[in-house]
mmCIF file of C-alpha atoms in Angstrom:
data_model
loop_
_atom_site.group_PDB
_atom_site.id
_atom_site.type_symbol
_atom_site.label_atom_id
_atom_site.label_comp_id
_atom_site.label_asym_id
_atom_site.label_seq_id
_atom_site.Cartn_x
_atom_site.Cartn_y
_atom_site.Cartn_z
ATOM 1 C CA UNK A 1 -39.278 -72.021 5.408
ATOM 2 C CA UNK A 2 -36.753 -72.525 8.222
ATOM 3 C CA UNK A 3 -33.935 -72.249 5.685
ATOM 4 C CA UNK A 4 -35.085 -69.071 4.216
ATOM 5 C CA UNK A 5 -35.656 -67.316 7.871
ATOM 6 C CA UNK A 6 -32.353 -68.261 8.833
ATOM 7 C CA UNK A 7 -30.474 -66.700 6.071
ATOM 8 C CA UNK A 8 -32.722 -63.584 6.202
ATOM 9 C CA UNK A 9 -31.569 -63.418 9.980
ATOM 10 C CA UNK A 10 -28.040 -63.923 9.173
ATOM 11 C CA UNK A 11 -28.222 -61.115 6.206
ATOM 12 C CA UNK A 12 -29.674 -58.736 8.452
ATOM 13 C CA UNK A 13 -27.007 -59.472 11.029
ATOM 14 C CA UNK A 14 -24.355 -58.698 8.681
ATOM 15 C CA UNK A 15 -25.966 -55.454 7.494
ATOM 16 C CA UNK A 16 -26.328 -54.382 10.937
ATOM 17 C CA UNK A 17 -22.748 -55.138 11.658
ATOM 18 C CA UNK A 18 -21.544 -53.290 8.640
ATOM 19 C CA UNK A 19 -23.775 -50.254 9.542
ATOM 20 C CA UNK A 20 -22.476 -50.216 13.195
ATOM 21 C CA UNK A 21 -18.845 -50.248 11.848
ATOM 22 C CA UNK A 22 -19.266 -47.580 9.295
ATOM 23 C CA UNK A 23 -20.492 -44.813 11.287
ATOM 24 C CA UNK A 24 -19.537 -42.114 8.734
ATOM 25 C CA UNK A 25 -21.143 -39.145 7.457
ATOM 26 C CA UNK A 26 -20.609 -37.002 4.224
ATOM 27 C CA UNK A 27 -21.891 -33.490 4.075
ATOM 28 C CA UNK A 28 -22.317 -31.364 0.798
ATOM 29 C CA UNK A 29 -21.991 -27.709 1.759
ATOM 30 C CA UNK A 30 -21.249 -24.222 -0.156
ATOM 31 C CA UNK A 31 -21.406 -20.630 -0.452
ATOM 32 C CA UNK A 32 -22.635 -18.465 -3.253
ATOM 33 C CA UNK A 33 -21.353 -14.881 -2.647
ATOM 34 C CA UNK A 34 -21.541 -12.139 -5.305
ATOM 35 C CA UNK A 35 -22.278 -8.377 -5.649
ATOM 36 C CA UNK A 36 -21.965 -5.263 -7.725
ATOM 37 C CA UNK A 37 -18.325 -3.484 -7.558
ATOM 38 C CA UNK A 38 -18.004 0.328 -8.399
ATOM 39 C CA UNK A 39 -14.483 1.620 -8.421
ATOM 40 C CA UNK A 40 -13.040 5.086 -9.270
ATOM 41 C CA UNK A 41 -9.866 5.674 -10.980
ATOM 42 C CA UNK A 42 -9.855 2.163 -12.486
ATOM 43 C CA UNK A 43 -7.169 0.914 -15.245
ATOM 44 C CA UNK A 44 -7.747 -1.879 -17.833
ATOM 45 C CA UNK A 45 -4.317 -3.533 -17.200
ATOM 46 C CA UNK A 46 -1.256 -3.178 -14.999
ATOM 47 C CA UNK A 47 1.230 -0.500 -16.133
ATOM 48 C CA UNK A 48 -0.937 2.187 -17.233
ATOM 49 C CA UNK A 49 0.206 5.549 -16.356
ATOM 50 C CA UNK A 50 -3.477 7.454 -16.462
ATOM 51 C CA UNK A 51 -6.803 5.996 -15.388
ATOM 52 C CA UNK A 52 -9.422 4.687 -18.011
ATOM 53 C CA UNK A 53 -12.245 5.896 -15.655
ATOM 54 C CA UNK A 54 -14.463 4.355 -12.985
ATOM 55 C CA UNK A 55 -15.665 0.876 -13.367
ATOM 56 C CA UNK A 56 -18.705 -0.934 -12.466
ATOM 57 C CA UNK A 57 -18.725 -4.851 -12.520
ATOM 58 C CA UNK A 58 -20.213 -7.856 -10.981
ATOM 59 C CA UNK A 59 -17.494 -9.572 -8.721
ATOM 60 C CA UNK A 60 -16.053 -12.928 -10.022
ATOM 61 C CA UNK A 61 -13.142 -13.528 -7.460
ATOM 62 C CA UNK A 62 -14.844 -12.769 -4.301
ATOM 63 C CA UNK A 63 -17.375 -10.573 -2.428
ATOM 64 C CA UNK A 64 -17.327 -11.094 1.267
ATOM 65 C CA UNK A 65 -16.238 -14.549 0.875
ATOM 66 C CA UNK A 66 -15.193 -16.549 -2.286
ATOM 67 C CA UNK A 67 -17.934 -18.764 -3.757
ATOM 68 C CA UNK A 68 -17.280 -22.482 -3.066
ATOM 69 C CA UNK A 69 -18.996 -25.876 -3.107
ATOM 70 C CA UNK A 70 -17.512 -29.013 -1.286
ATOM 71 C CA UNK A 71 -18.057 -32.558 0.420
ATOM 72 C CA UNK A 72 -16.528 -33.149 3.756
ATOM 73 C CA UNK A 73 -16.418 -36.610 5.240
ATOM 74 C CA UNK A 74 -15.891 -38.012 8.386
ATOM 75 C CA UNK A 75 -15.796 -41.871 9.604
ATOM 76 C CA UNK A 76 -15.412 -42.994 13.281
ATOM 77 C CA UNK A 77 -12.773 -45.554 13.512
ATOM 78 C CA UNK A 78 -12.965 -45.985 17.133
ATOM 79 C CA UNK A 79 -10.951 -45.002 20.266
ATOM 80 C CA UNK A 80 -11.291 -41.328 19.223
ATOM 81 C CA UNK A 81 -9.956 -41.665 15.858
ATOM 82 C CA UNK A 82 -11.681 -40.490 12.667
ATOM 83 C CA UNK A 83 -11.059 -40.812 9.193
ATOM 84 C CA UNK A 84 -11.566 -37.495 7.438
ATOM 85 C CA UNK A 85 -11.666 -36.141 3.621
ATOM 86 C CA UNK A 86 -12.426 -32.834 2.239
ATOM 87 C CA UNK A 87 -13.087 -31.928 -1.560
ATOM 88 C CA UNK A 88 -13.621 -28.250 -2.337
ATOM 89 C CA UNK A 89 -14.200 -26.365 -5.721
ATOM 90 C CA UNK A 90 -13.966 -22.781 -5.932
ATOM 91 C CA UNK A 91 -16.010 -21.036 -8.838
ATOM 92 C CA UNK A 92 -16.703 -17.509 -10.191
ATOM 93 C CA UNK A 93 -20.690 -16.891 -9.666
ATOM 94 C CA UNK A 94 -20.723 -14.168 -12.478
ATOM 95 C CA UNK A 95 -19.685 -16.799 -15.112
ATOM 96 C CA UNK A 96 -19.514 -20.181 -13.603
ATOM 97 C CA UNK A 97 -15.943 -20.686 -14.512
ATOM 98 C CA UNK A 98 -13.642 -22.536 -12.011
ATOM 99 C CA UNK A 99 -11.091 -20.619 -9.820
ATOM 100 C CA UNK A 100 -7.873 -21.396 -8.330
ATOM 101 C CA UNK A 101 -5.793 -22.142 -11.429
ATOM 102 C CA UNK A 102 -8.931 -23.743 -13.322
ATOM 103 C CA UNK A 103 -9.048 -26.764 -10.997
ATOM 104 C CA UNK A 104 -12.032 -28.741 -10.366
ATOM 105 C CA UNK A 105 -11.014 -29.102 -6.437
ATOM 106 C CA UNK A 106 -8.517 -26.125 -6.331
ATOM 107 C CA UNK A 107 -9.632 -25.098 -2.920
ATOM 108 C CA UNK A 108 -8.825 -28.353 -1.331
ATOM 109 C CA UNK A 109 -8.410 -32.149 -1.816
ATOM 110 C CA UNK A 110 -7.256 -34.048 0.819
ATOM 111 C CA UNK A 111 -7.515 -37.085 3.262
ATOM 112 C CA UNK A 112 -6.751 -37.483 6.740
ATOM 113 C CA UNK A 113 -6.840 -38.948 10.295
ATOM 114 C CA UNK A 114 -8.057 -37.098 13.235
ATOM 115 C CA UNK A 115 -6.619 -38.212 16.739
ATOM 116 C CA UNK A 116 -6.672 -37.306 20.315
ATOM 117 C CA UNK A 117 -3.001 -36.237 19.530
ATOM 118 C CA UNK A 118 -3.617 -34.055 16.496
ATOM 119 C CA UNK A 119 -4.935 -34.219 12.974
ATOM 120 C CA UNK A 120 -2.679 -35.346 9.988
ATOM 121 C CA UNK A 121 -3.735 -34.550 6.454
ATOM 122 C CA UNK A 122 -2.297 -35.252 2.928
ATOM 123 C CA UNK A 123 -3.241 -33.523 -0.337
ATOM 124 C CA UNK A 124 -3.815 -29.807 -1.391
ATOM 125 C CA UNK A 125 -4.894 -27.897 1.343
ATOM 126 C CA UNK A 126 -4.787 -24.428 3.060
ATOM 127 C CA UNK A 127 -1.128 -24.004 4.682
ATOM 128 C CA UNK A 128 -0.549 -22.285 8.276
ATOM 129 C CA UNK A 129 -0.476 -18.761 6.847
ATOM 130 C CA UNK A 130 -4.068 -18.920 5.881
ATOM 131 C CA UNK A 131 -5.156 -20.546 9.088
ATOM 132 C CA UNK A 132 -3.446 -18.015 11.221
ATOM 133 C CA UNK A 133 -4.937 -15.205 9.109
ATOM 134 C CA UNK A 134 -8.444 -16.096 9.506
ATOM 135 C CA UNK A 135 -7.883 -15.669 13.154
ATOM 136 C CA UNK A 136 -6.542 -12.256 12.897
ATOM 137 C CA UNK A 137 -8.465 -10.390 10.159
ATOM 138 C CA UNK A 138 -11.966 -9.181 10.558
ATOM 139 C CA UNK A 139 -12.487 -8.975 6.739
ATOM 140 C CA UNK A 140 -11.377 -12.464 5.906
ATOM 141 C CA UNK A 141 -10.509 -13.050 1.993
ATOM 142 C CA UNK A 142 -12.999 -10.404 0.710
ATOM 143 C CA UNK A 143 -12.822 -8.235 -2.496
ATOM 144 C CA UNK A 144 -11.647 -5.412 -0.417
ATOM 145 C CA UNK A 145 -9.165 -6.919 2.218
ATOM 146 C CA UNK A 146 -5.476 -7.689 2.590
ATOM 147 C CA UNK A 147 -5.763 -9.568 -0.719
ATOM 148 C CA UNK A 148 -5.288 -6.342 -2.546
ATOM 149 C CA UNK A 149 -2.077 -5.645 -0.833
ATOM 150 C CA UNK A 150 -0.682 -9.070 -1.325
ATOM 151 C CA UNK A 151 -2.495 -11.608 -3.401
ATOM 152 C CA UNK A 152 -0.738 -14.591 -1.945
ATOM 153 C CA UNK A 153 -2.809 -14.158 1.348
ATOM 154 C CA UNK A 154 -6.055 -15.703 0.410
ATOM 155 C CA UNK A 155 -4.338 -18.153 -2.109
ATOM 156 C CA UNK A 156 -2.170 -19.466 0.710
ATOM 157 C CA UNK A 157 -2.551 -23.240 -0.440
ATOM 158 C CA UNK A 158 -0.129 -25.984 -1.228
ATOM 159 C CA UNK A 159 -0.297 -28.941 -3.400
ATOM 160 C CA UNK A 160 1.317 -32.405 -2.762
ATOM 161 C CA UNK A 161 1.273 -31.532 1.246
ATOM 162 C CA UNK A 162 1.480 -33.346 4.521
ATOM 163 C CA UNK A 163 0.003 -31.433 7.523
ATOM 164 C CA UNK A 164 -0.105 -31.803 11.226
ATOM 165 C CA UNK A 165 -2.077 -29.729 13.464
ATOM 166 C CA UNK A 166 -2.773 -29.903 17.293
ATOM 167 C CA UNK A 167 -4.833 -27.949 19.835
ATOM 168 C CA UNK A 168 -3.946 -28.710 23.398
ATOM 169 C CA UNK A 169 -5.828 -26.572 26.045
ATOM 170 C CA UNK A 170 -5.915 -23.731 23.754
ATOM 171 C CA UNK A 171 -2.218 -23.937 22.891
ATOM 172 C CA UNK A 172 -1.925 -24.821 19.241
ATOM 173 C CA UNK A 173 0.834 -25.853 16.759
ATOM 174 C CA UNK A 174 0.907 -26.903 13.310
ATOM 175 C CA UNK A 175 3.295 -27.457 10.215
ATOM 176 C CA UNK A 176 2.812 -28.282 6.458
ATOM 177 C CA UNK A 177 5.388 -29.672 4.209
ATOM 178 C CA UNK A 178 4.843 -29.763 0.374
ATOM 179 C CA UNK A 179 7.307 -31.615 -2.104
ATOM 180 C CA UNK A 180 5.769 -29.388 -4.930
ATOM 181 C CA UNK A 181 3.792 -26.274 -3.884
ATOM 182 C CA UNK A 182 1.885 -25.862 -7.065
ATOM 183 C CA UNK A 183 1.174 -28.223 -10.001
ATOM 184 C CA UNK A 184 -1.144 -25.554 -12.192
ATOM 185 C CA UNK A 185 -0.293 -22.901 -14.502
ATOM 186 C CA UNK A 186 -2.190 -20.287 -16.421
ATOM 187 C CA UNK A 187 -1.464 -19.821 -19.985
ATOM 188 C CA UNK A 188 -0.747 -16.436 -21.144
ATOM 189 C CA UNK A 189 1.486 -13.908 -23.056
ATOM 190 C CA UNK A 190 3.563 -12.317 -20.289
ATOM 191 C CA UNK A 191 7.225 -11.600 -21.292
ATOM 192 C CA UNK A 192 8.616 -13.411 -18.033
ATOM 193 C CA UNK A 193 8.187 -16.990 -17.319
ATOM 194 C CA UNK A 194 8.235 -18.499 -20.830
ATOM 195 C CA UNK A 195 4.828 -17.184 -21.778
ATOM 196 C CA UNK A 196 2.892 -18.083 -18.591
ATOM 197 C CA UNK A 197 0.899 -15.283 -17.301
ATOM 198 C CA UNK A 198 1.092 -14.285 -13.669
ATOM 199 C CA UNK A 199 -1.706 -15.716 -11.454
ATOM 200 C CA UNK A 200 -1.533 -16.112 -7.577
ATOM 201 C CA UNK A 201 -3.749 -19.246 -7.911
ATOM 202 C CA UNK A 202 -1.656 -20.960 -10.303
ATOM 203 C CA UNK A 203 2.180 -20.392 -9.918
ATOM 204 C CA UNK A 204 3.788 -22.808 -12.212
ATOM 205 C CA UNK A 205 5.844 -24.903 -9.601
ATOM 206 C CA UNK A 206 5.105 -28.468 -9.416
ATOM 207 C CA UNK A 207 8.383 -29.646 -7.880
ATOM 208 C CA UNK A 208 8.920 -33.417 -7.409
ATOM 209 C CA UNK A 209 12.125 -33.298 -9.642
ATOM 210 C CA UNK A 210 14.692 -36.078 -9.737
ATOM 211 C CA UNK A 211 17.641 -34.871 -8.276
ATOM 212 C CA UNK A 212 16.392 -31.743 -6.603
ATOM 213 C CA UNK A 213 14.414 -32.311 -3.371
ATOM 214 C CA UNK A 214 14.154 -28.599 -2.538
ATOM 215 C CA UNK A 215 12.493 -27.601 -6.120
ATOM 216 C CA UNK A 216 9.209 -25.867 -5.638
ATOM 217 C CA UNK A 217 9.366 -27.081 -1.637
ATOM 218 C CA UNK A 218 7.221 -25.252 0.815
ATOM 219 C CA UNK A 219 7.234 -25.346 4.543
ATOM 220 C CA UNK A 220 4.843 -23.343 6.944
ATOM 221 C CA UNK A 221 4.555 -23.586 10.562
ATOM 222 C CA UNK A 222 2.290 -22.134 13.392
ATOM 223 C CA UNK A 223 2.550 -21.945 17.038
ATOM 224 C CA UNK A 224 0.193 -19.770 19.391
ATOM 225 C CA UNK A 225 -2.609 -19.802 22.070
ATOM 226 C CA UNK A 226 -6.111 -19.579 20.774
ATOM 227 C CA UNK A 227 -8.043 -18.804 23.871
ATOM 228 C CA UNK A 228 -11.875 -17.851 23.967
ATOM 229 C CA UNK A 229 -11.062 -14.082 24.534
ATOM 230 C CA UNK A 230 -7.463 -13.753 23.711
ATOM 231 C CA UNK A 231 -5.302 -15.215 21.071
ATOM 232 C CA UNK A 232 -1.614 -14.804 19.718
ATOM 233 C CA UNK A 233 0.331 -16.602 16.853
ATOM 234 C CA UNK A 234 3.468 -16.566 15.106
ATOM 235 C CA UNK A 235 3.856 -18.005 11.594
ATOM 236 C CA UNK A 236 6.751 -19.099 9.298
ATOM 237 C CA UNK A 237 6.147 -19.733 5.562
ATOM 238 C CA UNK A 238 8.814 -20.408 3.083
ATOM 239 C CA UNK A 239 8.464 -21.277 -0.602
ATOM 240 C CA UNK A 240 11.224 -22.121 -3.107
ATOM 241 C CA UNK A 241 11.342 -21.881 -6.863
ATOM 242 C CA UNK A 242 12.041 -24.255 -9.522
ATOM 243 C CA UNK A 243 11.545 -25.423 -12.964
ATOM 244 C CA UNK A 244 7.862 -24.807 -14.549
ATOM 245 C CA UNK A 245 5.041 -26.925 -15.983
ATOM 246 C CA UNK A 246 5.487 -25.202 -19.224
ATOM 247 C CA UNK A 247 8.420 -26.241 -21.568
ATOM 248 C CA UNK A 248 11.488 -23.832 -20.625
ATOM 249 C CA UNK A 249 9.223 -21.964 -17.946
ATOM 250 C CA UNK A 250 10.102 -21.323 -14.341
ATOM 251 C CA UNK A 251 7.872 -20.537 -11.405
ATOM 252 C CA UNK A 252 7.202 -17.083 -9.877
ATOM 253 C CA UNK A 253 6.266 -15.675 -6.743
ATOM 254 C CA UNK A 254 2.663 -15.711 -5.951
ATOM 255 C CA UNK A 255 2.535 -12.135 -4.672
ATOM 256 C CA UNK A 256 4.001 -10.599 -7.801
ATOM 257 C CA UNK A 257 5.485 -11.258 -11.217
ATOM 258 C CA UNK A 258 9.021 -12.012 -9.744
ATOM 259 C CA UNK A 259 10.703 -15.163 -11.181
ATOM 260 C CA UNK A 260 11.875 -17.818 -8.793
ATOM 261 C CA UNK A 261 13.957 -19.840 -11.342
ATOM 262 C CA UNK A 262 15.558 -22.485 -9.027
ATOM 263 C CA UNK A 263 15.274 -23.849 -5.527
ATOM 264 C CA UNK A 264 17.695 -21.466 -4.355
ATOM 265 C CA UNK A 265 15.633 -18.638 -4.823
ATOM 266 C CA UNK A 266 12.630 -18.217 -2.089
ATOM 267 C CA UNK A 267 10.103 -16.171 -0.611
ATOM 268 C CA UNK A 268 9.754 -16.135 3.112
ATOM 269 C CA UNK A 269 7.249 -14.611 5.511
ATOM 270 C CA UNK A 270 7.050 -14.002 9.034
ATOM 271 C CA UNK A 271 3.603 -13.163 10.756
ATOM 272 C CA UNK A 272 2.782 -12.112 14.197
ATOM 273 C CA UNK A 273 -1.006 -11.700 14.845
ATOM 274 C CA UNK A 274 -3.727 -11.900 17.333
ATOM 275 C CA UNK A 275 -7.056 -11.375 18.616
ATOM 276 C CA UNK A 276 -9.041 -10.104 21.655
ATOM 277 C CA UNK A 277 -12.796 -11.016 22.147
ATOM 278 C CA UNK A 278 -15.146 -9.507 24.466
ATOM 279 C CA UNK A 279 -18.759 -10.303 24.069
ATOM 280 C CA UNK A 280 -20.049 -8.637 20.838
ATOM 281 C CA UNK A 281 -16.933 -6.738 20.085
ATOM 282 C CA UNK A 282 -13.533 -8.023 18.621
ATOM 283 C CA UNK A 283 -10.279 -6.524 18.011
ATOM 284 C CA UNK A 284 -7.900 -8.200 15.569
ATOM 285 C CA UNK A 285 -4.585 -7.431 13.841
ATOM 286 C CA UNK A 286 -0.893 -8.068 13.139
ATOM 287 C CA UNK A 287 2.120 -7.591 11.086
ATOM 288 C CA UNK A 288 3.543 -9.644 8.156
ATOM 289 C CA UNK A 289 7.169 -9.278 6.948
ATOM 290 C CA UNK A 290 7.944 -10.760 3.456
ATOM 291 C CA UNK A 291 11.507 -11.332 1.946
ATOM 292 C CA UNK A 292 11.895 -12.544 -1.527
ATOM 293 C CA UNK A 293 15.499 -13.574 -2.529
ATOM 294 C CA UNK A 294 15.805 -14.043 -6.314
ATOM 295 C CA UNK A 295 17.875 -12.052 -8.783
ATOM 296 C CA UNK A 296 17.495 -9.275 -6.279
ATOM 297 C CA UNK A 297 16.139 -8.998 -3.077
ATOM 298 C CA UNK A 298 12.466 -7.594 -2.296
ATOM 299 C CA UNK A 299 10.865 -6.826 0.950
ATOM 300 C CA UNK A 300 7.466 -5.800 2.058
ATOM 301 C CA UNK A 301 5.767 -4.975 5.397
ATOM 302 C CA UNK A 302 2.216 -5.089 5.929
ATOM 303 C CA UNK A 303 0.628 -3.940 9.352
ATOM 304 C CA UNK A 304 -3.311 -4.302 10.010
ATOM 305 C CA UNK A 305 -5.794 -3.746 12.678
ATOM 306 C CA UNK A 306 -9.639 -4.232 12.693
ATOM 307 C CA UNK A 307 -12.585 -4.312 14.794
ATOM 308 C CA UNK A 308 -16.131 -6.014 14.393
ATOM 309 C CA UNK A 309 -19.201 -5.507 16.452
ATOM 310 C CA UNK A 310 -22.507 -7.051 16.498
ATOM 311 C CA UNK A 311 -24.815 -4.087 16.808
ATOM 312 C CA UNK A 312 -28.029 -6.292 16.936
ATOM 313 C CA UNK A 313 -28.320 -10.110 16.255
ATOM 314 C CA UNK A 314 -28.836 -9.228 12.512
ATOM 315 C CA UNK A 315 -26.520 -6.544 11.926
ATOM 316 C CA UNK A 316 -22.554 -6.750 12.197
ATOM 317 C CA UNK A 317 -20.268 -3.921 11.657
ATOM 318 C CA UNK A 318 -16.655 -4.469 10.689
ATOM 319 C CA UNK A 319 -13.694 -2.034 9.952
ATOM 320 C CA UNK A 320 -9.813 -2.585 9.074
ATOM 321 C CA UNK A 321 -6.879 -0.236 8.418
ATOM 322 C CA UNK A 322 -3.660 -1.649 6.789
ATOM 323 C CA UNK A 323 -0.375 -0.266 5.571
ATOM 324 C CA UNK A 324 1.976 -1.477 3.188
ATOM 325 C CA UNK A 325 5.628 -0.616 2.738
ATOM 326 C CA UNK A 326 8.239 -1.862 0.194
ATOM 327 C CA UNK A 327 11.839 -2.080 -0.600
ATOM 328 C CA UNK A 328 11.095 0.216 -3.692
ATOM 329 C CA UNK A 329 9.093 2.591 -1.761
ATOM 330 C CA UNK A 330 5.601 1.326 -3.431
ATOM 331 C CA UNK A 331 3.818 2.282 -0.105
ATOM 332 C CA UNK A 332 0.169 2.759 0.486
ATOM 333 C CA UNK A 333 -2.601 3.086 3.205
ATOM 334 C CA UNK A 334 -5.875 1.115 3.042
ATOM 335 C CA UNK A 335 -9.174 1.571 4.869
ATOM 336 C CA UNK A 336 -12.208 -0.724 4.599
ATOM 337 C CA UNK A 337 -15.698 -0.628 6.429
ATOM 338 C CA UNK A 338 -18.275 -3.267 5.833
ATOM 339 C CA UNK A 339 -21.963 -3.586 7.329
ATOM 340 C CA UNK A 340 -23.734 -7.155 7.087
ATOM 341 C CA UNK A 341 -27.575 -7.753 7.415
ATOM 342 C CA UNK A 342 -28.456 -11.315 8.200
ATOM 343 C CA UNK A 343 -31.837 -12.374 6.605
ATOM 344 C CA UNK A 344 -31.339 -15.783 8.158
ATOM 345 C CA UNK A 345 -28.770 -17.797 9.687
ATOM 346 C CA UNK A 346 -27.804 -18.839 5.962
ATOM 347 C CA UNK A 347 -28.621 -15.565 3.856
ATOM 348 C CA UNK A 348 -27.204 -12.185 4.360
ATOM 349 C CA UNK A 349 -26.798 -8.832 2.503
ATOM 350 C CA UNK A 350 -23.588 -6.603 2.937
ATOM 351 C CA UNK A 351 -22.049 -3.330 1.736
ATOM 352 C CA UNK A 352 -18.668 -2.601 1.747
ATOM 353 C CA UNK A 353 -16.508 0.645 1.392
ATOM 354 C CA UNK A 354 -12.839 0.958 0.691
ATOM 355 C CA UNK A 355 -10.550 3.601 0.227
ATOM 356 C CA UNK A 356 -6.841 3.124 -1.234
ATOM 357 C CA UNK A 357 -4.381 5.970 -0.803
ATOM 358 C CA UNK A 358 -1.418 4.924 -3.002
ATOM 359 C CA UNK A 359 1.794 7.025 -2.919
ATOM 360 C CA UNK A 360 3.447 8.093 -6.168
ATOM 361 C CA UNK A 361 4.994 4.887 -6.772
ATOM 362 C CA UNK A 362 2.273 2.518 -5.727
ATOM 363 C CA UNK A 363 -0.739 1.313 -7.713
ATOM 364 C CA UNK A 364 -2.345 -0.920 -5.595
ATOM 365 C CA UNK A 365 -6.277 -1.250 -6.259
ATOM 366 C CA UNK A 366 -8.883 -1.003 -3.714
ATOM 367 C CA UNK A 367 -10.478 -4.239 -5.068
ATOM 368 C CA UNK A 368 -8.212 -7.348 -5.036
ATOM 369 C CA UNK A 369 -7.308 -8.577 -8.743
ATOM 370 C CA UNK A 370 -8.245 -5.134 -10.303
ATOM 371 C CA UNK A 371 -5.937 -2.451 -11.438
ATOM 372 C CA UNK A 372 -5.301 1.322 -10.898
ATOM 373 C CA UNK A 373 -2.486 3.719 -11.576
ATOM 374 C CA UNK A 374 0.189 5.292 -9.408
ATOM 375 C CA UNK A 375 -0.413 8.002 -6.890
ATOM 376 C CA UNK A 376 -4.165 7.133 -7.252
ATOM 377 C CA UNK A 377 -6.692 7.764 -4.324
ATOM 378 C CA UNK A 378 -9.130 5.322 -5.321
ATOM 379 C CA UNK A 379 -12.730 4.626 -3.724
ATOM 380 C CA UNK A 380 -14.709 1.584 -3.948
ATOM 381 C CA UNK A 381 -18.056 0.602 -3.134
ATOM 382 C CA UNK A 382 -19.487 -3.034 -2.928
ATOM 383 C CA UNK A 383 -23.199 -4.217 -2.707
ATOM 384 C CA UNK A 384 -23.576 -7.947 -2.264
ATOM 385 C CA UNK A 385 -25.421 -11.176 -1.126
ATOM 386 C CA UNK A 386 -24.244 -14.127 0.214
ATOM 387 C CA UNK A 387 -26.137 -17.585 0.884
ATOM 388 C CA UNK A 388 -24.729 -20.657 2.572
ATOM 389 C CA UNK A 389 -25.889 -24.277 2.102
#
């Protein structure tokens, strides 16, 4: 009896020690967000010269936010150091299909260390362009948002990445370095890129090529000040081209189907943006300059500004105005308004109204990922619902 009691006490002591040392948590979370979208002057495919008519459809890419689920873990290692990880999967709520280049954890898949001197992560993760943009736009990666003018912006994630970020008394700095920015490709029949279809979520540039340390490399950096009422930030983002995944293929620019056939061809962005918060009212905005140096040089400039206001604890109003200008004069003005009604802390209803004013050369669609024709003055209306868990 004494032997059994002693063994029981020893086992209990060991289990207690293990539990005390492994003070970790794993959280399951997610968002399901979808709605019904109506757009005037819609086209079935890019390149059409006349509209097919209006279109009505359920959103697959994003409503107010992209749908996703994920696991986030954190374990205390002592002395203010934590081991952390995240696995996040994007999906289309209208069909259940995987997003982000048909990857299971296409939104993020990383492990890292959180320390008093900053956070280090390794794996697929958002880069500093995305981090800064979420601080400076009121609409986020919605269906009607800056994604309609530049599809790279809501897809600014990098494979094979090491990152560092630190916040010291509201002064922030961060950087990412990717040895191969995107190891996924979408099959298709496009004439460019050896038969790979253009997809900003899978740009066919895996990198890690012997003898070419810069093929498909991406570097992003952020520096700024994030105060409780005022913030300002600067971002640098450069991605390089290289060999593609498919035999005989090459990579392409995630903003548009421009081939980046080797590591000497690049797309570089510079962003300055900020915010002002005063109680229930917020102003956010900025400017993004992009230069693609490939077979030819191509530039775009996006200017944006928006405001949000909590009319009541359960009603929020947002609005944003943006403009894009390009080297080949494909210019447009874009206007979006949104109203959100909070049914609870986790469930909301929303409506969005968008107006895209294209010039005679531009054909940006009011809804990101959809199509229209040059010179279209396109209206979009979105009614949606979001639930967080």
